[in-house]
Amino acid sequence: MSHHVDLLILGGGCAGLALGRELARRDAGLSALIVEPRTQYTEDRTWCFWQRSDTPHCGPVAARWARWQISDSSAARQHAGEEWHYAMVRAGTYYDAACGEISAAPSISLQSGTRAGQIQSDDRGTHVETDAGTIHAQWVVDTRPPDAARLAGAPIAQVFSGAEVETREDRFDPTTALVMDRLRGDANQVAFDYVLPLTPRRALIEHTVFSARPLAPKTLDHACNAEVTRRAGPAARIIRRERGWLPMGLPERSRNDGPVIFAGTGAGALRASSGYGFRRIQAWADECADELAAGRAPIPQPADPLFRRMMDHIFLDALARQPWAGPGLFMALADTLSGDGFARFMSDKATPQDWTRTVLALPKRPFLTAALRQMFHRRSGPELARC
């Protein structure tokens, strides 16, 4: 069995559903099919980001904070955003909202429980073999997560294990998000705790590691459980768990291959130096849907500007080679930038003044060494040096 669509979207995760939703909103006049291996969506993760308070919400926001904190063993730096806030989107709500809009669009469909193979192009055009047969398409947008081999190419892995918990008494301050709490580093990794207090009695608590030696997220469960007990008490009820592995600084890949377009995490949607990607994915989906609605080809996940990409890779290089210095790097960043400046920096909106303050505040020797290493490798080829 085979059929033809104008647009085939491989992967119905954050990026694939975002593009499908935006196409549904535009009545783009083309047939589109999203193929997703999951049989059902669950509350399997959260997405967080900084957003200007005067802009529309980037997704169905479940909670937001005007204050956030970064701390290490000796100090805590609390930021108060005047124009920016920190926001959280629940995956379950996001999935339900996107699927609802897609199902209401007559020309767009979501085919769950279906695995897709490799994309092939030959004299029959572009097609993909799936569990449900062959699908021919004018364009293919591949948003599937990166495979193990590509994940291994990232210089730093951000790995986490988290639990949403509920307590019987007030334990949390819901006015302040702890985005990097109790930063500590050793010869192998930087670790910190991430706490999103939803109410005085409910919070998401995660143990997070930045490491050049990737770990299976499940191996962090013990540390996460210890942190839950420390913060919420031994009687806390675990409502759900979430785990993840975010590749930071994936090597550049082809922006597109004829009718095949890459987007999402596997195409570099995550900011190399932070792992944040939700807003970037939503922006890409909006622009890509505009192109398709205008009768043009879909666009790939855009590459970061060269300066930002170079600075991010210098940061990753220093972090990968001297993880014990990581807490000092993040604390220096938090100390030198205002709340809004920190939010801008983490949201691809840093001003020249933000960049200047950042460069002046960070330790000179490791960053100069990393910068020279990147410059040397750039002369050897177009790719930035792998950290």
Coordinates of C-alpha atoms in Angstrom, one line a residue:
M1 CA 0.0 0.0 0.0
S2 CA 1.3 3.4 -0.9
H3 CA 0.0 7.0 -1.2
H4 CA 1.2 10.5 -2.0
V5 CA 1.2 13.7 0.0
D6 CA 2.6 17.1 -0.7
L7 CA 4.5 17.2 2.6
L8 CA 5.6 14.3 4.8
I9 CA 6.7 15.2 8.3
L10 CA 8.8 12.5 10.0
G11 CA 8.4 12.7 13.8
G12 CA 5.5 14.1 15.7
G13 CA 7.4 15.5 18.7
C14 CA 7.9 19.2 19.5
A15 CA 9.0 20.3 16.1
G16 CA 6.8 18.0 13.9
L17 CA 3.7 19.0 15.8
A18 CA 4.6 22.7 15.8
L19 CA 4.9 22.6 12.0
G20 CA 1.6 20.7 11.6
R21 CA -0.2 23.1 14.0
E22 CA 1.1 26.2 12.1
L23 CA 0.0 24.7 8.8
A24 CA -3.4 24.0 10.2
R25 CA -3.7 27.6 11.3
R26 CA -2.9 28.9 7.8
D27 CA -5.0 26.6 5.7
A28 CA -1.9 26.2 3.5
G29 CA -3.7 24.4 0.7
L30 CA -1.4 21.3 0.7
S31 CA -1.8 17.8 2.0
A32 CA 0.5 16.9 4.9
L33 CA 1.1 13.8 6.9
I34 CA 2.9 13.5 10.2
V35 CA 4.3 10.0 11.0
E36 CA 5.0 9.3 14.7
P37 CA 6.1 6.0 16.2
R38 CA 4.4 6.6 19.6
T39 CA 0.9 5.2 19.9
Q40 CA -0.1 7.8 22.5
Y41 CA 1.2 11.0 24.0
T42 CA 2.0 11.3 27.7
E43 CA 3.2 13.9 30.1
D44 CA 6.8 12.9 29.5
R45 CA 8.6 16.2 29.7
T46 CA 8.5 20.0 30.2
W47 CA 9.9 22.8 28.1
C48 CA 11.1 26.0 29.6
F49 CA 12.3 29.3 28.2
W50 CA 12.7 33.0 28.9
Q51 CA 10.1 35.2 27.2
R52 CA 9.4 38.9 27.1
S53 CA 6.4 39.8 29.2
D54 CA 4.9 41.9 26.5
T55 CA 4.9 39.2 23.8
P56 CA 2.3 36.4 23.2
H57 CA 2.9 33.2 25.1
C58 CA 5.1 30.8 23.1
G59 CA 2.9 27.8 23.7
P60 CA 0.4 26.8 26.4
V61 CA 2.3 28.2 29.4
A62 CA 1.5 26.4 32.7
A63 CA 3.6 28.5 35.0
R64 CA 6.0 31.4 34.9
W65 CA 8.4 33.2 37.2
A66 CA 9.6 36.7 37.3
R67 CA 12.5 35.7 39.5
W68 CA 15.1 33.0 39.1
Q69 CA 18.3 31.9 41.0
I70 CA 21.7 30.5 40.2
S71 CA 23.9 29.4 43.1
D72 CA 27.0 27.4 44.0
S73 CA 28.5 26.3 47.3
S74 CA 29.5 29.9 48.3
A75 CA 26.9 32.3 46.9
A76 CA 23.5 32.7 45.4
R77 CA 22.6 35.2 42.7
Q78 CA 18.9 36.0 42.3
H79 CA 17.6 37.7 39.2
A80 CA 14.4 39.7 38.9
G81 CA 13.2 40.2 35.4
E82 CA 11.6 43.5 34.5
E83 CA 10.8 42.8 30.9
W84 CA 11.4 39.0 30.9
H85 CA 10.0 36.0 32.7
Y86 CA 10.9 32.3 32.9
A87 CA 8.1 30.1 31.5
M88 CA 7.2 26.4 31.6
V89 CA 5.1 24.4 29.1
R90 CA 3.8 21.0 30.0
A91 CA 4.3 18.4 27.2
G92 CA 0.9 16.9 27.7
T93 CA -0.9 20.2 27.3
Y94 CA 1.3 21.0 24.3
Y95 CA 0.6 17.7 22.6
D96 CA -3.1 17.9 23.2
A97 CA -3.4 21.5 21.9
A98 CA -1.3 20.8 18.8
C99 CA -3.1 17.5 18.0
G100 CA -6.5 19.2 18.4
E101 CA -5.6 21.9 15.8
I102 CA -4.2 19.3 13.4
S103 CA -7.2 17.0 13.7
A104 CA -9.5 19.9 12.8
A105 CA -7.6 20.6 9.6
P106 CA -9.0 18.5 6.7
S107 CA -5.7 18.3 4.7
I108 CA -3.3 17.5 7.6
S109 CA -3.2 14.2 9.4
L110 CA -1.2 12.5 12.2
Q111 CA -0.5 8.8 11.8
S112 CA 0.7 7.5 15.2
G113 CA 2.1 4.1 15.9
T114 CA 4.0 4.1 12.7
R115 CA 7.8 3.8 12.2
A116 CA 9.5 5.3 9.2
G117 CA 12.7 4.1 7.6
Q118 CA 15.3 5.9 5.6
I119 CA 14.4 8.6 3.1
Q120 CA 15.0 7.5 -0.5
S121 CA 15.2 9.5 -3.7
D122 CA 15.2 7.8 -7.1
D123 CA 13.4 8.0 -10.4
R124 CA 10.1 7.6 -8.6
G125 CA 10.8 10.8 -6.6
T126 CA 11.2 11.0 -2.8
H127 CA 9.6 8.3 -0.7
V128 CA 9.8 6.7 2.7
E129 CA 9.0 3.1 3.7
T130 CA 6.9 2.9 6.8
D131 CA 5.1 0.2 8.8
A132 CA 1.9 1.3 7.0
G133 CA 3.4 1.2 3.5
T134 CA 5.3 3.5 1.2
I135 CA 4.7 7.3 1.3
H136 CA 5.7 9.4 -1.6
A137 CA 6.1 13.2 -1.0
Q138 CA 7.1 16.3 -2.8
W139 CA 8.9 17.4 0.3
V140 CA 10.0 15.6 3.5
V141 CA 10.7 17.4 6.7
D142 CA 12.7 15.1 9.0
T143 CA 12.3 16.2 12.7
R144 CA 13.2 12.8 14.2
P145 CA 15.6 12.8 17.2
P146 CA 19.3 12.2 16.4
D147 CA 20.5 8.6 16.5
A148 CA 23.2 7.4 18.8
A149 CA 26.0 8.0 16.4
R150 CA 25.0 11.6 15.9
L151 CA 24.4 12.1 19.6
A152 CA 28.0 11.0 20.2
G153 CA 29.2 13.8 18.1
A154 CA 28.1 16.5 20.6
P155 CA 31.0 17.7 22.7
I156 CA 28.8 18.1 25.8
A157 CA 25.7 16.1 26.8
Q158 CA 23.1 17.7 29.1
V159 CA 21.6 14.7 31.0
F160 CA 18.9 14.9 33.6
S161 CA 16.6 12.9 35.8
G162 CA 13.6 14.6 37.3
A163 CA 10.5 14.1 39.3
E164 CA 7.4 16.1 39.9
V165 CA 6.5 15.9 43.6
E166 CA 3.8 16.8 46.0
T167 CA 4.1 17.4 49.7
R168 CA 1.7 17.6 52.6
E169 CA 3.2 20.8 53.9
D170 CA 4.6 24.0 52.4
R171 CA 8.1 23.3 51.2
F172 CA 8.7 25.5 48.1
D173 CA 8.7 29.2 47.2
P174 CA 6.6 29.5 44.0
T175 CA 7.9 33.0 43.3
T176 CA 11.4 31.9 42.3
A177 CA 12.7 29.3 39.8
L178 CA 16.0 27.6 40.8
V179 CA 17.4 27.2 37.3
M180 CA 21.0 26.2 38.4
D181 CA 21.1 25.5 42.1
R182 CA 24.0 24.1 44.1
L183 CA 26.4 24.2 41.1
R184 CA 29.4 21.8 41.6
G185 CA 32.1 20.5 39.3
D186 CA 34.7 17.9 39.3
A187 CA 37.2 16.3 36.7
N188 CA 34.3 14.8 34.7
Q189 CA 31.3 16.9 34.9
V190 CA 29.3 19.9 36.1
A191 CA 26.2 19.1 38.1
F192 CA 23.4 21.2 39.5
D193 CA 19.8 21.0 40.7
Y194 CA 16.9 22.4 38.8
V195 CA 13.8 23.2 40.8
L196 CA 10.6 24.7 39.4
P197 CA 8.2 25.4 42.3
L198 CA 4.7 25.2 41.0
T199 CA 2.9 25.8 44.3
P200 CA 4.1 25.8 47.9
R201 CA 3.5 22.0 47.9
R202 CA 4.3 21.0 44.4
A203 CA 7.5 21.2 42.3
L204 CA 9.5 19.7 39.5
I205 CA 12.9 18.7 40.9
E206 CA 15.7 17.6 38.5
H207 CA 19.3 16.5 38.9
T208 CA 21.2 17.7 35.8
V209 CA 24.7 17.0 34.6
F210 CA 26.9 18.6 31.8
S211 CA 29.4 16.0 30.8
A212 CA 31.7 15.2 27.9
R213 CA 31.3 11.5 28.9
P214 CA 27.6 10.8 28.2
L215 CA 25.6 9.1 30.9
A216 CA 22.3 7.2 30.6
P217 CA 19.7 9.4 32.1
K218 CA 18.4 6.6 34.3
T219 CA 21.8 6.5 36.1
L220 CA 20.9 9.8 37.6
D221 CA 17.8 8.6 39.3
H222 CA 19.6 7.9 42.6
A223 CA 20.9 11.5 42.7
C224 CA 17.4 12.8 41.8
N225 CA 15.8 10.8 44.5
A226 CA 18.2 12.1 47.1
E227 CA 17.5 15.6 46.0
V228 CA 13.7 15.0 46.2
T229 CA 14.2 13.7 49.8
R230 CA 16.4 16.7 50.7
R231 CA 14.0 19.3 49.4
A232 CA 10.6 17.7 49.8
G233 CA 11.0 15.3 52.6
P234 CA 10.8 11.5 52.7
A235 CA 7.0 11.5 52.6
A236 CA 6.8 13.4 49.3
R237 CA 4.6 11.8 46.7
I238 CA 6.2 11.4 43.2
I239 CA 3.5 12.2 40.6
R240 CA 5.6 11.5 37.5
R241 CA 9.2 11.3 36.3
E242 CA 11.0 12.7 33.3
R243 CA 14.4 12.0 31.9
G244 CA 16.4 13.4 29.0
W245 CA 19.6 13.7 27.1
L246 CA 20.2 17.0 25.3
P247 CA 23.1 17.2 22.8
M248 CA 24.9 20.5 23.1
G249 CA 26.9 21.7 20.1
L250 CA 26.0 19.0 17.6
P251 CA 28.2 19.1 14.5
E252 CA 26.8 21.0 11.5
R253 CA 24.8 18.9 9.1
S254 CA 23.6 19.6 5.6
R255 CA 20.9 22.3 5.8
N256 CA 18.8 20.4 3.3
D257 CA 19.2 17.7 0.7
G258 CA 17.0 18.7 -2.3
P259 CA 13.4 17.9 -1.2
V260 CA 14.5 16.7 2.2
I261 CA 14.7 19.2 5.0
F262 CA 16.0 18.7 8.5
A263 CA 14.6 20.4 11.6
G264 CA 14.3 19.9 15.4
T265 CA 17.0 18.7 17.8
G266 CA 18.8 16.6 15.3
A267 CA 19.2 19.7 13.0
G268 CA 20.8 21.9 15.7
A269 CA 17.6 23.5 17.2
L270 CA 19.1 23.5 20.7
R271 CA 21.3 26.4 21.6
A272 CA 24.8 24.9 21.8
S273 CA 25.8 26.6 25.1
S274 CA 22.6 26.1 27.0
G275 CA 20.5 23.3 25.5
Y276 CA 17.4 25.6 25.3
G277 CA 15.4 25.0 22.1
F278 CA 11.7 25.3 22.5
R279 CA 11.3 28.9 21.3
R280 CA 13.7 28.3 18.5
I281 CA 11.7 25.4 17.3
Q282 CA 8.4 27.4 17.5
A283 CA 10.0 30.3 15.5
W284 CA 11.2 27.9 12.8
A285 CA 7.8 26.2 12.5
D286 CA 6.1 29.6 12.1
E287 CA 8.6 30.7 9.3
C288 CA 8.5 27.3 7.6
A289 CA 4.7 27.3 7.5
D290 CA 4.7 30.8 6.0
E291 CA 6.9 29.5 3.2
L292 CA 4.8 26.5 2.5
A293 CA 1.6 28.6 2.6
A294 CA 3.1 30.9 0.0
G295 CA 3.8 27.9 -2.3
R296 CA 7.5 27.8 -1.6
A297 CA 9.7 25.0 -0.3
P298 CA 10.0 24.4 3.4
I299 CA 13.0 25.8 5.1
P300 CA 15.4 24.0 7.4
Q301 CA 16.2 24.8 11.0
P302 CA 18.3 27.9 10.6
A303 CA 21.9 27.9 11.6
D304 CA 23.1 30.3 14.4
P305 CA 24.9 33.4 13.3
L306 CA 28.7 32.8 13.0
F307 CA 29.6 35.0 16.0
R308 CA 27.1 33.4 18.3
R309 CA 28.1 29.9 17.1
M310 CA 31.8 30.6 17.6
M311 CA 31.3 32.0 21.1
D312 CA 29.1 29.1 22.1
H313 CA 31.7 26.6 20.9
I314 CA 34.4 28.4 22.7
F315 CA 32.3 28.2 25.9
L316 CA 31.7 24.5 25.3
D317 CA 35.4 23.9 24.6
A318 CA 36.3 25.5 28.0
L319 CA 33.6 23.6 29.8
A320 CA 34.5 20.2 28.3
R321 CA 38.2 20.6 29.1
Q322 CA 37.8 22.1 32.5
P323 CA 34.5 21.0 34.0
W324 CA 35.7 21.7 37.5
A325 CA 35.7 25.4 36.6
G326 CA 32.1 25.2 35.3
P327 CA 30.4 26.6 38.4
G328 CA 32.6 29.6 38.4
L329 CA 31.8 30.2 34.7
F330 CA 28.0 30.2 35.3
M331 CA 28.3 32.2 38.5
A332 CA 30.4 34.8 36.6
L333 CA 27.7 35.0 34.0
A334 CA 25.0 35.4 36.6
D335 CA 27.0 38.1 38.5
T336 CA 27.8 40.3 35.5
L337 CA 24.4 40.3 33.8
S338 CA 21.1 41.8 35.0
G339 CA 18.0 39.7 35.1
D340 CA 16.9 40.9 31.7
G341 CA 20.4 40.7 30.4
F342 CA 20.7 37.1 31.5
A343 CA 17.3 36.3 29.9
R344 CA 18.3 38.0 26.6
F345 CA 21.6 36.1 26.6
M346 CA 19.8 32.7 27.1
S347 CA 17.2 33.6 24.4
D348 CA 19.4 34.6 21.5
K349 CA 18.6 38.2 22.1
A350 CA 21.8 39.4 23.7
T351 CA 22.8 43.0 22.9
P352 CA 26.3 44.1 22.2
Q353 CA 26.5 45.4 25.7
D354 CA 25.4 42.0 27.1
W355 CA 28.2 40.3 25.0
T356 CA 30.8 42.8 26.2
R357 CA 29.9 42.3 29.8
T358 CA 30.0 38.5 29.3
V359 CA 33.4 38.4 27.6
L360 CA 34.9 40.7 30.3
A361 CA 33.5 38.7 33.2
L362 CA 34.6 35.2 32.1
P363 CA 38.1 33.8 33.0
K364 CA 40.5 34.9 30.4
R365 CA 43.0 32.0 30.2
P366 CA 40.7 29.1 29.5
F367 CA 38.6 31.1 27.0
L368 CA 41.6 32.5 25.2
T369 CA 43.0 29.0 24.9
A370 CA 39.6 27.7 23.6
A371 CA 39.3 30.7 21.2
L372 CA 42.8 30.0 19.7
R373 CA 41.9 26.3 19.3
Q374 CA 38.7 27.2 17.5
M375 CA 40.5 29.7 15.2
F376 CA 43.2 27.1 14.3
H377 CA 40.6 24.5 13.4
R378 CA 38.5 27.0 11.4
R379 CA 41.6 27.5 9.2
S380 CA 41.7 23.8 8.6
G381 CA 38.1 23.6 7.4
P382 CA 34.7 25.1 7.6
E383 CA 33.6 23.1 10.7
L384 CA 34.1 24.4 14.2
A385 CA 36.4 22.3 16.3
R386 CA 34.8 19.5 18.2
C387 CA 35.4 20.1 21.8

